[in-house]
PDB file of C-alpha atoms in Angstrom:
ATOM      1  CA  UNK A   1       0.000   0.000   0.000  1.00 59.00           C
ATOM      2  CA  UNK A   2       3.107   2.341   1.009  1.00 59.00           C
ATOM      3  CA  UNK A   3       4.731   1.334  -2.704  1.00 59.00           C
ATOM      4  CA  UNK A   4       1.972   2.523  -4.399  1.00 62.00           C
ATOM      5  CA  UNK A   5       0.912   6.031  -2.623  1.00 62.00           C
ATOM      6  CA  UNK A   6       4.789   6.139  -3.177  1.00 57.00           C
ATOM      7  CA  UNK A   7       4.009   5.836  -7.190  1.00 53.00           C
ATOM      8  CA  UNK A   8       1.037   7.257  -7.363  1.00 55.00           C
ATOM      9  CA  UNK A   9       2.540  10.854  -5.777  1.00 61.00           C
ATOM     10  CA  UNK A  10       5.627  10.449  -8.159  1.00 64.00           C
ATOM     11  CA  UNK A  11       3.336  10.164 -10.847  1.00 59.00           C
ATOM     12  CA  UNK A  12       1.472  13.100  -9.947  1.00 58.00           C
ATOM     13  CA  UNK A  13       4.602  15.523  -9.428  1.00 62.00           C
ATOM     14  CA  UNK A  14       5.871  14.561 -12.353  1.00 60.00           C
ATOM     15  CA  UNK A  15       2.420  15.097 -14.250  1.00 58.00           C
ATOM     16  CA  UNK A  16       2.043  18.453 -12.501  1.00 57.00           C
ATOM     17  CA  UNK A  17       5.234  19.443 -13.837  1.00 52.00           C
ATOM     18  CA  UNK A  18       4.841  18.202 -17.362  1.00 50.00           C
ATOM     19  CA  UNK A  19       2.066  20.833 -17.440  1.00 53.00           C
ATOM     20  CA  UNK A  20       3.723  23.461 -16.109  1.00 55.00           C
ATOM     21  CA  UNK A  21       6.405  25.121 -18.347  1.00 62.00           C
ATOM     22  CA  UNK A  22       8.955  27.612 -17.136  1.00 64.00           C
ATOM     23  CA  UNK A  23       7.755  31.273 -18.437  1.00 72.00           C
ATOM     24  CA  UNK A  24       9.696  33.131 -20.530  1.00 78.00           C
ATOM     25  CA  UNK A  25      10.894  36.873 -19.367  1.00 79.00           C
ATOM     26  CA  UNK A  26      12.385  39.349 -21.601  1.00 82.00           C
ATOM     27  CA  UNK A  27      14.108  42.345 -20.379  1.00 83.00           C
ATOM     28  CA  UNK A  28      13.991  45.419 -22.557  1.00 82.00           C
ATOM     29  CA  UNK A  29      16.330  48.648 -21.505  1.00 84.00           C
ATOM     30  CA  UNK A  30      16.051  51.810 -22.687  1.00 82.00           C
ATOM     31  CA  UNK A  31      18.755  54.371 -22.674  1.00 84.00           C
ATOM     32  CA  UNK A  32      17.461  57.931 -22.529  1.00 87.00           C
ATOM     33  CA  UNK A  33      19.627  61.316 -22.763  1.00 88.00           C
ATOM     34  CA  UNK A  34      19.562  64.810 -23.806  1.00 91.00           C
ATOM     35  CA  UNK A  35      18.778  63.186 -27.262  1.00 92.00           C
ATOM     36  CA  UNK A  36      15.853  62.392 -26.056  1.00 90.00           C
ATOM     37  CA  UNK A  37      14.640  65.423 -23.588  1.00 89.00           C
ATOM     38  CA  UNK A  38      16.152  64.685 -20.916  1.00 91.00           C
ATOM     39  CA  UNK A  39      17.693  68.007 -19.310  1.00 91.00           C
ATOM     40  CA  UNK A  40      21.201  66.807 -18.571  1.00 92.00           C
ATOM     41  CA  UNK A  41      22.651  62.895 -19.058  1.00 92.00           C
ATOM     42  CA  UNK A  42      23.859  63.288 -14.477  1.00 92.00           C
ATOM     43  CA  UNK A  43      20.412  62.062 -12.883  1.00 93.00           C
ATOM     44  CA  UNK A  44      20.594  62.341  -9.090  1.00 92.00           C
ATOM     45  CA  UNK A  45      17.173  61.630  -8.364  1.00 93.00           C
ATOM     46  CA  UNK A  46      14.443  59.396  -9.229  1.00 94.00           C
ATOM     47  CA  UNK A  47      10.627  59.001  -7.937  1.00 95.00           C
ATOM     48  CA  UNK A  48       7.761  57.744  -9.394  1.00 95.00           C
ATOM     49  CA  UNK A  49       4.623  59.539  -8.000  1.00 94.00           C
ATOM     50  CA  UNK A  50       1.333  58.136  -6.908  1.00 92.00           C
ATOM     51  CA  UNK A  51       0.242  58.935 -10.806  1.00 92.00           C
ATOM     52  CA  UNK A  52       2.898  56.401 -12.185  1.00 94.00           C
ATOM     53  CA  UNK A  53       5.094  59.709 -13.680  1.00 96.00           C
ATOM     54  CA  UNK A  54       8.671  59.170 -13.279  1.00 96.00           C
ATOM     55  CA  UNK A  55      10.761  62.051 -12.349  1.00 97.00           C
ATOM     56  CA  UNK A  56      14.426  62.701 -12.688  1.00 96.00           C
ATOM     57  CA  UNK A  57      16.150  65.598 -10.432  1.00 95.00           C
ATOM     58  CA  UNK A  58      19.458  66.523 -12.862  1.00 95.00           C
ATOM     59  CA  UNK A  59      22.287  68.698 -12.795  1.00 93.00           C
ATOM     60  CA  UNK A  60      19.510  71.248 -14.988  1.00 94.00           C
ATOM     61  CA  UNK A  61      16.576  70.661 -13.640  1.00 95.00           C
ATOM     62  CA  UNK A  62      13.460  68.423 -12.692  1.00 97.00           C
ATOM     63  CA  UNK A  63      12.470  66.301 -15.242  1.00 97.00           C
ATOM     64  CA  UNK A  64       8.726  64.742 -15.684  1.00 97.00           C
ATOM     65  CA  UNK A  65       9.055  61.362 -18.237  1.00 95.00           C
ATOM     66  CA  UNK A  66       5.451  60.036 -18.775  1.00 93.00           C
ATOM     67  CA  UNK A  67       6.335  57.107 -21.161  1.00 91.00           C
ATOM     68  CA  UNK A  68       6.640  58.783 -24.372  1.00 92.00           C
ATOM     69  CA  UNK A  69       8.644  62.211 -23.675  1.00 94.00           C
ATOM     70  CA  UNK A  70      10.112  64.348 -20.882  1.00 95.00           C
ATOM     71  CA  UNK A  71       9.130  67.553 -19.732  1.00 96.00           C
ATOM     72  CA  UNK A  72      11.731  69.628 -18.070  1.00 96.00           C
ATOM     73  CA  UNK A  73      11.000  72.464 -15.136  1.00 96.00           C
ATOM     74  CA  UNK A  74      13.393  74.636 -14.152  1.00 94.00           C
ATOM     75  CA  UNK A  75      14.862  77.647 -12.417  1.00 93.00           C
ATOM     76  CA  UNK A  76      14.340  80.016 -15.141  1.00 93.00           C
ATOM     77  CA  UNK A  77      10.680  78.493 -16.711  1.00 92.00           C
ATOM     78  CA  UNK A  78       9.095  77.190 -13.425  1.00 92.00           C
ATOM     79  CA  UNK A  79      10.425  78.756 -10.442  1.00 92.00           C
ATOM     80  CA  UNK A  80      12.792  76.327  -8.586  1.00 93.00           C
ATOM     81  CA  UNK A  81      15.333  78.151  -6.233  1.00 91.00           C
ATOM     82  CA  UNK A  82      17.673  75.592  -7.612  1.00 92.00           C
ATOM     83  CA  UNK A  83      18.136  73.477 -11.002  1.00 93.00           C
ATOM     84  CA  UNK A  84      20.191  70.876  -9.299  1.00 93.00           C
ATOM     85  CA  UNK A  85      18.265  68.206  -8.190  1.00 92.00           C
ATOM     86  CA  UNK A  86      19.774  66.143  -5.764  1.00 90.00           C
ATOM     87  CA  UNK A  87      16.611  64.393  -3.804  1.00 91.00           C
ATOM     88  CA  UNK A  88      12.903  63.988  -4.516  1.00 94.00           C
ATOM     89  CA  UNK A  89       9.967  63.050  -2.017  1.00 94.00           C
ATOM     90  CA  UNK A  90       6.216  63.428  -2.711  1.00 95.00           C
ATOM     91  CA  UNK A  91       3.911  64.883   0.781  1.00 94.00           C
ATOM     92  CA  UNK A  92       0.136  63.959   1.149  1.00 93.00           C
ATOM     93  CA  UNK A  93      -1.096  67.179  -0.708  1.00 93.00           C
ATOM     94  CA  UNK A  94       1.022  65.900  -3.711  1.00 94.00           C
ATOM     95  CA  UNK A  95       3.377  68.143  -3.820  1.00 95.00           C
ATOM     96  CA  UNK A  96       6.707  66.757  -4.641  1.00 96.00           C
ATOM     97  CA  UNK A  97       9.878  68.093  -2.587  1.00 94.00           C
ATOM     98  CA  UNK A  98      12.920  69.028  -3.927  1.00 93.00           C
ATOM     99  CA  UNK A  99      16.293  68.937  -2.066  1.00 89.00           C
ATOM    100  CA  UNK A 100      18.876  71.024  -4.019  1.00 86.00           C
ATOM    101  CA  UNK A 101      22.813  70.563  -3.954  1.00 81.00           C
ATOM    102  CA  UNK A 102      24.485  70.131  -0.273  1.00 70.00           C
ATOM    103  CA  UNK A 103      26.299  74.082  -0.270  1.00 65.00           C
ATOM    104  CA  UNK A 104      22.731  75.665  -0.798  1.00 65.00           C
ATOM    105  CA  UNK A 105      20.564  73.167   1.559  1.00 64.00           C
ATOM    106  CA  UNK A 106      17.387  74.560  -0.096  1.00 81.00           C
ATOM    107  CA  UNK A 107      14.133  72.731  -0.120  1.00 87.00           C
ATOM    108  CA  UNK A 108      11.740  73.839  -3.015  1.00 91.00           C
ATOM    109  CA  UNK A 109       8.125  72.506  -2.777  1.00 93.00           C
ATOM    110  CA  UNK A 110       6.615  71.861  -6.667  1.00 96.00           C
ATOM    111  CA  UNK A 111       3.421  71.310  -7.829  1.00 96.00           C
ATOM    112  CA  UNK A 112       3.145  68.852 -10.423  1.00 95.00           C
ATOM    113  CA  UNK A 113      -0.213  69.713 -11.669  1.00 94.00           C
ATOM    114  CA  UNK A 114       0.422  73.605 -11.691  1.00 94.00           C
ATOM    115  CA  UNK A 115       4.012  73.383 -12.602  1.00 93.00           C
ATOM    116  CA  UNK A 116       4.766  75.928 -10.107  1.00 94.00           C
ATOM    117  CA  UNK A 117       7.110  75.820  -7.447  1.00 95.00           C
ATOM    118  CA  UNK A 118       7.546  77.563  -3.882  1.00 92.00           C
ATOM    119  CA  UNK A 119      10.379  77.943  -1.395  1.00 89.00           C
ATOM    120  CA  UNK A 120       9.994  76.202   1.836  1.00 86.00           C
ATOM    121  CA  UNK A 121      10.446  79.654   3.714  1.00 86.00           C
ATOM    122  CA  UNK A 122       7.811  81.106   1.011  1.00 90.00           C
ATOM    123  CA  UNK A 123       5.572  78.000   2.000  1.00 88.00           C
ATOM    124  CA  UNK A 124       5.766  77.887   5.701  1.00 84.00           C
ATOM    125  CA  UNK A 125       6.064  81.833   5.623  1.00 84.00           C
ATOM    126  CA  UNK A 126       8.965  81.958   8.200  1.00 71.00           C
ATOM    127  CA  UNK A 127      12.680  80.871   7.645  1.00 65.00           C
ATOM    128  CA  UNK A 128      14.298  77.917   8.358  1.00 61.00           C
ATOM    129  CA  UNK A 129      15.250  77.179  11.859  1.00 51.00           C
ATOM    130  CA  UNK A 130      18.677  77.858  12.630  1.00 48.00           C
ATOM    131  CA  UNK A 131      19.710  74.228  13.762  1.00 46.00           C
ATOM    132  CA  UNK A 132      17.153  72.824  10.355  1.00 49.00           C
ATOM    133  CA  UNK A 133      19.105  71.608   7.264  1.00 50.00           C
ATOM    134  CA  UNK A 134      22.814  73.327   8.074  1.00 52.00           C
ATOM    135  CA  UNK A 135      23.535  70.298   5.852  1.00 55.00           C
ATOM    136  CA  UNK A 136      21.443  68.324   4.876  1.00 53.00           C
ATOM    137  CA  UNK A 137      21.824  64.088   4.517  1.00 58.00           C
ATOM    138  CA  UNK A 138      18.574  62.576   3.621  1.00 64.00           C
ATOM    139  CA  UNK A 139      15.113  63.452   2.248  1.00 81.00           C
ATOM    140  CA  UNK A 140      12.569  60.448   2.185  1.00 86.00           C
ATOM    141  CA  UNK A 141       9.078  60.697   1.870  1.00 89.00           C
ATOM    142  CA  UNK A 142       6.662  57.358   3.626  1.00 89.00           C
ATOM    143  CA  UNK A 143       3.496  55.825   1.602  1.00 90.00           C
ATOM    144  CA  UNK A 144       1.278  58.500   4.059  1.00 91.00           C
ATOM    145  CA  UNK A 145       2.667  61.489   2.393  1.00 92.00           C
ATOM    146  CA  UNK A 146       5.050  62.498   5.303  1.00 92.00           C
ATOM    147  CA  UNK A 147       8.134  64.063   4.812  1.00 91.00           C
ATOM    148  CA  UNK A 148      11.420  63.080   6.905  1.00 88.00           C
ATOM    149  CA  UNK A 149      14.655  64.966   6.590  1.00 78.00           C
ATOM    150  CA  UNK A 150      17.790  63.708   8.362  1.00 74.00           C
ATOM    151  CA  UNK A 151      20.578  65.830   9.743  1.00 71.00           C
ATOM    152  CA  UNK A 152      24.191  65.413  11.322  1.00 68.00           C
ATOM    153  CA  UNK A 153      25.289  68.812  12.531  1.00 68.00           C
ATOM    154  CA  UNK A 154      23.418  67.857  15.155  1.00 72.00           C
ATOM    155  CA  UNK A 155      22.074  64.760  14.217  1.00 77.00           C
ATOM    156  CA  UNK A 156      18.066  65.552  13.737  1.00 78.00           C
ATOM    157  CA  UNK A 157      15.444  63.955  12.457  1.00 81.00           C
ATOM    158  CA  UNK A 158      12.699  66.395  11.018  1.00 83.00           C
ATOM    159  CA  UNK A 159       9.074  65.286   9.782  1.00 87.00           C
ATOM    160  CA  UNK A 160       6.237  66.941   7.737  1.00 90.00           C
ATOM    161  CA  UNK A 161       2.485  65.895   7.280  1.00 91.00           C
ATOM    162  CA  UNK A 162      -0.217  68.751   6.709  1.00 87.00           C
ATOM    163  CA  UNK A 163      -1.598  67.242   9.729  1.00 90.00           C
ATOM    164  CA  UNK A 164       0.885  67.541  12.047  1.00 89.00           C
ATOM    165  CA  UNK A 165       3.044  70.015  10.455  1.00 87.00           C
ATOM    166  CA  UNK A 166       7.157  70.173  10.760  1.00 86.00           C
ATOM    167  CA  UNK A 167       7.793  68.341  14.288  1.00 86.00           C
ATOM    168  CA  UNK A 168      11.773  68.013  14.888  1.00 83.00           C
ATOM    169  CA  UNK A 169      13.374  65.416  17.543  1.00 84.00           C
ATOM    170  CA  UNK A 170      17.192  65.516  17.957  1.00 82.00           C
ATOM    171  CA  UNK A 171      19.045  62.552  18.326  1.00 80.00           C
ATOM    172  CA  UNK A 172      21.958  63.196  20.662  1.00 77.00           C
ATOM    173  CA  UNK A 173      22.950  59.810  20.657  1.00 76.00           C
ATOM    174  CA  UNK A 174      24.120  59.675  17.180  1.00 71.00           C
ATOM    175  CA  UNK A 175      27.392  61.610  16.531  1.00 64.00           C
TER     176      UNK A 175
END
């Protein structure tokens, strides 16, 4: 009886995988560059928003790539404080935030459906805090919409969500 529920269940597995058949996968890469609208070929950033755009922060701007073609926003046509992208997180409200290069630790706020951009001082209509961004590290954004910044001089970890606005805990344990 053992021998053949041995059989029997060899006879099965191997049915089971006569009928299944490995899937075939082919990867296709595209290479995109100024060629093709992109604003410069150095891409710092990359985020892909809760609409399914890609963005690219570059050494010339923010760059918007919806399948087909790449629109560009910049200092000069759009606003931005800075054209060098360096970091890219999007808040609840949708607005995606830019972190510029490390020497200007400026945080621009955009609006992708205006194509319009603010200053975080504009924004929050006072400056930063003194101890907020001296230099900046990291600038994530969570699947809520909150914004977390990271500092080391002293080490800080700042958050933003419309609900709870910009709360800031230091971390004096971490050097």
């Amino acid at each position: 009886m053992k021998a053949i529920r041995l059989v029997l269940g060899i006879l099965l597995s191997l049915c089971s995988l006569s009928l299944t058949k490995a899937q075939q996968f082919t990867a296709s890469v595209n290479h995109y560059g100024p060629e093709n609208g992109l604003s410069h070929r150095e891409v710092n950033a990359i985020f892909q928003d809760r609409q399914g755009f890609m963005w690219f922060g570059t050494k010339f701007g923010l760059n918007r790539f919806d399948g087909l073609k790449f629109t560009a926003y910049t200092q000069q046509t759009n606003g931005l404080d800075f054209d060098d992208i360096q970091s890219i997180a999007q808040d609840s409200d949708g607005l995606l935030w830019l972190m510029g290069p490390a020497n200007k630790s400026s945080i621009t706020l955009f609006n992708p459906v205006s194509g319009t951009a603010v200053s975080f001082e504009k924004r929050f209509n006072k400056p930063r805090p003194s101890t907020f961004w001296r230099d900046p590290q990291v600038l994530l954004g969570s699947p809520d919409g909150t914004i977390f910044f990271a500092n080391y001089k002293p080490a800080t970890l700042t958050s933003y969500h419309p609900r709870s606005g910009l709360q800031e805990v230091t971390l004096p344990q971490y050097k």
